[in-house]
């Protein structure tokens, strides 16, 4: 092969490698955009009405954002489960005939649920931080939604 032909082959290889990297980055960006929209849908739902949005989040596919998706889904699922249990306990405590023993037992359960909520909130905050970092790394310009009053 002549020197000119070798230079063209090397340039073609480097060009295709660069496009391969661009394709991978574009795929990762696309996955992150889908993930961000799904997370935004979860965040916008009232805390006790997040089940459908969470199911849609968990159904997303893609290797590039799998770890972030799974961590966020776990945090929001834990938050939803804890809030659901807390609402059910409050409902039971408000029923006529709830004795003092029942109330004491429910208060202990509430303490456990509150611990779960604190852990879930830590996971949600971590989810936001990792999503923001991924957006920064992939240079996505759209703002990341911040935790709203409903998330507290």
PDB file of C-alpha atoms in Angstrom:
ATOM      1  CA  UNK A   1       0.000   0.000   0.000  1.00  0.00           C
ATOM      2  CA  UNK A   2       1.324   3.433  -0.854  1.00  0.00           C
ATOM      3  CA  UNK A   3       1.866   6.070   1.840  1.00  0.00           C
ATOM      4  CA  UNK A   4      -1.081   8.147   0.563  1.00  0.00           C
ATOM      5  CA  UNK A   5      -3.381   5.130   0.669  1.00  0.00           C
ATOM      6  CA  UNK A   6      -2.246   4.259   4.199  1.00  0.00           C
ATOM      7  CA  UNK A   7      -2.910   7.825   5.345  1.00  0.00           C
ATOM      8  CA  UNK A   8      -6.421   7.695   3.889  1.00  0.00           C
ATOM      9  CA  UNK A   9      -7.069   4.324   5.562  1.00  0.00           C
ATOM     10  CA  UNK A  10      -5.863   5.625   8.928  1.00  0.00           C
ATOM     11  CA  UNK A  11      -7.964   8.774   8.527  1.00  0.00           C
ATOM     12  CA  UNK A  12     -11.002   6.664   7.616  1.00  0.00           C
ATOM     13  CA  UNK A  13     -10.417   4.421  10.647  1.00  0.00           C
ATOM     14  CA  UNK A  14     -10.025   7.375  13.004  1.00  0.00           C
ATOM     15  CA  UNK A  15     -13.076   9.029  11.519  1.00  0.00           C
ATOM     16  CA  UNK A  16     -15.187   5.907  11.969  1.00  0.00           C
ATOM     17  CA  UNK A  17     -13.882   5.476  15.516  1.00  0.00           C
ATOM     18  CA  UNK A  18     -14.804   9.073  16.273  1.00  0.00           C
ATOM     19  CA  UNK A  19     -18.279   8.527  14.839  1.00  0.00           C
ATOM     20  CA  UNK A  20     -18.566   5.380  16.938  1.00  0.00           C
ATOM     21  CA  UNK A  21     -17.804   7.403  20.048  1.00  0.00           C
ATOM     22  CA  UNK A  22     -20.276  10.052  18.925  1.00  0.00           C
ATOM     23  CA  UNK A  23     -22.895   7.352  18.358  1.00  0.00           C
ATOM     24  CA  UNK A  24     -22.326   5.915  21.837  1.00  0.00           C
ATOM     25  CA  UNK A  25     -22.486   9.380  23.385  1.00  0.00           C
ATOM     26  CA  UNK A  26     -25.643  10.188  21.407  1.00  0.00           C
ATOM     27  CA  UNK A  27     -27.224   6.923  22.572  1.00  0.00           C
ATOM     28  CA  UNK A  28     -26.311   7.681  26.180  1.00  0.00           C
ATOM     29  CA  UNK A  29     -27.727  11.205  25.833  1.00  0.00           C
ATOM     30  CA  UNK A  30     -30.944   9.796  24.358  1.00  0.00           C
ATOM     31  CA  UNK A  31     -31.265   7.332  27.248  1.00  0.00           C
ATOM     32  CA  UNK A  32     -30.606  10.090  29.766  1.00  0.00           C
ATOM     33  CA  UNK A  33     -33.247  12.330  28.202  1.00  0.00           C
ATOM     34  CA  UNK A  34     -35.822   9.507  28.399  1.00  0.00           C
ATOM     35  CA  UNK A  35     -34.775   8.809  31.987  1.00  0.00           C
ATOM     36  CA  UNK A  36     -34.975  12.486  32.943  1.00  0.00           C
ATOM     37  CA  UNK A  37     -38.476  12.795  31.504  1.00  0.00           C
ATOM     38  CA  UNK A  38     -39.575   9.671  33.375  1.00  0.00           C
ATOM     39  CA  UNK A  39     -38.054  11.005  36.612  1.00  0.00           C
ATOM     40  CA  UNK A  40     -39.747  14.339  36.074  1.00  0.00           C
ATOM     41  CA  UNK A  41     -43.083  12.537  35.702  1.00  0.00           C
ATOM     42  CA  UNK A  42     -42.445  10.723  38.997  1.00  0.00           C
ATOM     43  CA  UNK A  43     -41.489  13.977  40.731  1.00  0.00           C
ATOM     44  CA  UNK A  44     -44.521  15.835  39.415  1.00  0.00           C
ATOM     45  CA  UNK A  45     -46.990  13.219  40.662  1.00  0.00           C
ATOM     46  CA  UNK A  46     -48.384  13.561  44.151  1.00  0.00           C
ATOM     47  CA  UNK A  47     -46.369  11.256  46.435  1.00  0.00           C
ATOM     48  CA  UNK A  48     -49.173   8.713  46.927  1.00  0.00           C
ATOM     49  CA  UNK A  49     -50.038   8.725  43.192  1.00  0.00           C
ATOM     50  CA  UNK A  50     -46.595   7.848  41.813  1.00  0.00           C
ATOM     51  CA  UNK A  51     -47.182   4.140  41.195  1.00  0.00           C
ATOM     52  CA  UNK A  52     -47.891   4.411  37.429  1.00  0.00           C
ATOM     53  CA  UNK A  53     -45.032   6.847  36.853  1.00  0.00           C
ATOM     54  CA  UNK A  54     -42.694   4.540  38.794  1.00  0.00           C
ATOM     55  CA  UNK A  55     -43.774   1.547  36.748  1.00  0.00           C
ATOM     56  CA  UNK A  56     -43.002   3.500  33.561  1.00  0.00           C
ATOM     57  CA  UNK A  57     -39.592   4.503  34.974  1.00  0.00           C
ATOM     58  CA  UNK A  58     -38.761   0.904  35.881  1.00  0.00           C
ATOM     59  CA  UNK A  59     -39.766  -0.248  32.384  1.00  0.00           C
ATOM     60  CA  UNK A  60     -37.184   1.965  30.648  1.00  0.00           C
ATOM     61  CA  UNK A  61     -34.441   0.076  28.867  1.00  0.00           C
ATOM     62  CA  UNK A  62     -30.866   1.005  28.135  1.00  0.00           C
ATOM     63  CA  UNK A  63     -27.466  -0.032  29.378  1.00  0.00           C
ATOM     64  CA  UNK A  64     -25.938   3.424  29.683  1.00  0.00           C
ATOM     65  CA  UNK A  65     -28.384   4.650  32.334  1.00  0.00           C
ATOM     66  CA  UNK A  66     -29.352   1.348  33.980  1.00  0.00           C
ATOM     67  CA  UNK A  67     -27.526   1.987  37.257  1.00  0.00           C
ATOM     68  CA  UNK A  68     -28.956   5.489  37.642  1.00  0.00           C
ATOM     69  CA  UNK A  69     -32.462   4.340  36.655  1.00  0.00           C
ATOM     70  CA  UNK A  70     -32.398   1.447  39.130  1.00  0.00           C
ATOM     71  CA  UNK A  71     -31.056   3.584  42.003  1.00  0.00           C
ATOM     72  CA  UNK A  72     -33.670   6.282  41.398  1.00  0.00           C
ATOM     73  CA  UNK A  73     -36.492   3.758  41.033  1.00  0.00           C
ATOM     74  CA  UNK A  74     -35.470   2.046  44.296  1.00  0.00           C
ATOM     75  CA  UNK A  75     -35.420   5.375  46.151  1.00  0.00           C
ATOM     76  CA  UNK A  76     -38.785   6.529  44.828  1.00  0.00           C
ATOM     77  CA  UNK A  77     -40.339   3.072  45.308  1.00  0.00           C
ATOM     78  CA  UNK A  78     -39.150   3.005  48.926  1.00  0.00           C
ATOM     79  CA  UNK A  79     -40.563   6.496  49.437  1.00  0.00           C
ATOM     80  CA  UNK A  80     -43.915   5.503  47.914  1.00  0.00           C
ATOM     81  CA  UNK A  81     -44.117   2.305  49.973  1.00  0.00           C
ATOM     82  CA  UNK A  82     -43.338   4.154  53.207  1.00  0.00           C
ATOM     83  CA  UNK A  83     -45.872   6.901  52.483  1.00  0.00           C
ATOM     84  CA  UNK A  84     -48.510   4.297  51.595  1.00  0.00           C
ATOM     85  CA  UNK A  85     -47.900   2.419  54.860  1.00  0.00           C
ATOM     86  CA  UNK A  86     -48.014   5.664  56.828  1.00  0.00           C
ATOM     87  CA  UNK A  87     -51.338   6.688  55.243  1.00  0.00           C
ATOM     88  CA  UNK A  88     -52.788   3.253  56.011  1.00  0.00           C
ATOM     89  CA  UNK A  89     -51.640   3.432  59.642  1.00  0.00           C
ATOM     90  CA  UNK A  90     -53.156   6.886  60.057  1.00  0.00           C
ATOM     91  CA  UNK A  91     -56.413   5.633  58.586  1.00  0.00           C
ATOM     92  CA  UNK A  92     -56.501   2.689  61.018  1.00  0.00           C
ATOM     93  CA  UNK A  93     -55.696   4.900  63.994  1.00  0.00           C
ATOM     94  CA  UNK A  94     -58.605   7.177  63.096  1.00  0.00           C
ATOM     95  CA  UNK A  95     -61.073   4.259  63.097  1.00  0.00           C
ATOM     96  CA  UNK A  96     -63.485   4.121  66.002  1.00  0.00           C
ATOM     97  CA  UNK A  97     -62.430   1.622  68.647  1.00  0.00           C
ATOM     98  CA  UNK A  98     -58.652   1.991  68.228  1.00  0.00           C
ATOM     99  CA  UNK A  99     -57.473   1.284  71.754  1.00  0.00           C
ATOM    100  CA  UNK A 100     -54.387   2.619  73.500  1.00  0.00           C
ATOM    101  CA  UNK A 101     -52.436  -0.587  72.796  1.00  0.00           C
ATOM    102  CA  UNK A 102     -53.240  -0.336  69.113  1.00  0.00           C
ATOM    103  CA  UNK A 103     -52.203   3.310  69.062  1.00  0.00           C
ATOM    104  CA  UNK A 104     -48.893   2.506  70.807  1.00  0.00           C
ATOM    105  CA  UNK A 105     -48.164  -0.257  68.303  1.00  0.00           C
ATOM    106  CA  UNK A 106     -48.995   2.040  65.402  1.00  0.00           C
ATOM    107  CA  UNK A 107     -46.726   4.754  66.820  1.00  0.00           C
ATOM    108  CA  UNK A 108     -43.846   2.254  66.828  1.00  0.00           C
ATOM    109  CA  UNK A 109     -44.664   1.379  63.225  1.00  0.00           C
ATOM    110  CA  UNK A 110     -44.722   5.074  62.339  1.00  0.00           C
ATOM    111  CA  UNK A 111     -41.211   5.452  63.773  1.00  0.00           C
ATOM    112  CA  UNK A 112     -40.038   2.675  61.435  1.00  0.00           C
ATOM    113  CA  UNK A 113     -41.778   4.232  58.459  1.00  0.00           C
ATOM    114  CA  UNK A 114     -40.221   7.602  59.230  1.00  0.00           C
ATOM    115  CA  UNK A 115     -36.787   5.949  59.218  1.00  0.00           C
ATOM    116  CA  UNK A 116     -37.621   4.460  55.809  1.00  0.00           C
ATOM    117  CA  UNK A 117     -38.724   7.871  54.558  1.00  0.00           C
ATOM    118  CA  UNK A 118     -35.451   9.467  55.675  1.00  0.00           C
ATOM    119  CA  UNK A 119     -33.499   6.725  53.889  1.00  0.00           C
ATOM    120  CA  UNK A 120     -35.674   7.129  50.788  1.00  0.00           C
ATOM    121  CA  UNK A 121     -35.116  10.881  50.783  1.00  0.00           C
ATOM    122  CA  UNK A 122     -31.373  10.303  50.928  1.00  0.00           C
ATOM    123  CA  UNK A 123     -31.742   8.008  47.905  1.00  0.00           C
ATOM    124  CA  UNK A 124     -33.862  10.599  46.086  1.00  0.00           C
ATOM    125  CA  UNK A 125     -31.256  13.285  46.754  1.00  0.00           C
ATOM    126  CA  UNK A 126     -28.523  10.956  45.498  1.00  0.00           C
ATOM    127  CA  UNK A 127     -30.644  10.277  42.402  1.00  0.00           C
ATOM    128  CA  UNK A 128     -30.894  14.018  41.722  1.00  0.00           C
ATOM    129  CA  UNK A 129     -27.165  14.489  42.214  1.00  0.00           C
ATOM    130  CA  UNK A 130     -26.264  11.643  39.859  1.00  0.00           C
ATOM    131  CA  UNK A 131     -28.797  12.761  37.265  1.00  0.00           C
ATOM    132  CA  UNK A 132     -27.398  16.304  37.392  1.00  0.00           C
ATOM    133  CA  UNK A 133     -23.829  14.984  37.062  1.00  0.00           C
ATOM    134  CA  UNK A 134     -24.797  12.816  34.076  1.00  0.00           C
ATOM    135  CA  UNK A 135     -26.525  15.797  32.447  1.00  0.00           C
ATOM    136  CA  UNK A 136     -23.446  17.954  33.021  1.00  0.00           C
ATOM    137  CA  UNK A 137     -21.123  15.281  31.638  1.00  0.00           C
ATOM    138  CA  UNK A 138     -23.263  14.800  28.550  1.00  0.00           C
ATOM    139  CA  UNK A 139     -23.801  18.544  28.208  1.00  0.00           C
ATOM    140  CA  UNK A 140     -27.586  18.413  28.310  1.00  0.00           C
ATOM    141  CA  UNK A 141     -28.809  21.971  28.715  1.00  0.00           C
ATOM    142  CA  UNK A 142     -32.321  21.344  30.018  1.00  0.00           C
ATOM    143  CA  UNK A 143     -32.608  22.128  33.706  1.00  0.00           C
ATOM    144  CA  UNK A 144     -32.933  19.261  36.115  1.00  0.00           C
ATOM    145  CA  UNK A 145     -36.103  19.528  38.185  1.00  0.00           C
ATOM    146  CA  UNK A 146     -35.405  20.241  41.814  1.00  0.00           C
ATOM    147  CA  UNK A 147     -37.154  18.553  44.716  1.00  0.00           C
ATOM    148  CA  UNK A 148     -40.568  20.156  45.092  1.00  0.00           C
ATOM    149  CA  UNK A 149     -42.688  20.751  48.149  1.00  0.00           C
ATOM    150  CA  UNK A 150     -44.577  17.516  47.301  1.00  0.00           C
ATOM    151  CA  UNK A 151     -41.343  15.526  47.726  1.00  0.00           C
ATOM    152  CA  UNK A 152     -40.800  16.703  51.275  1.00  0.00           C
TER     153      UNK A 152
END
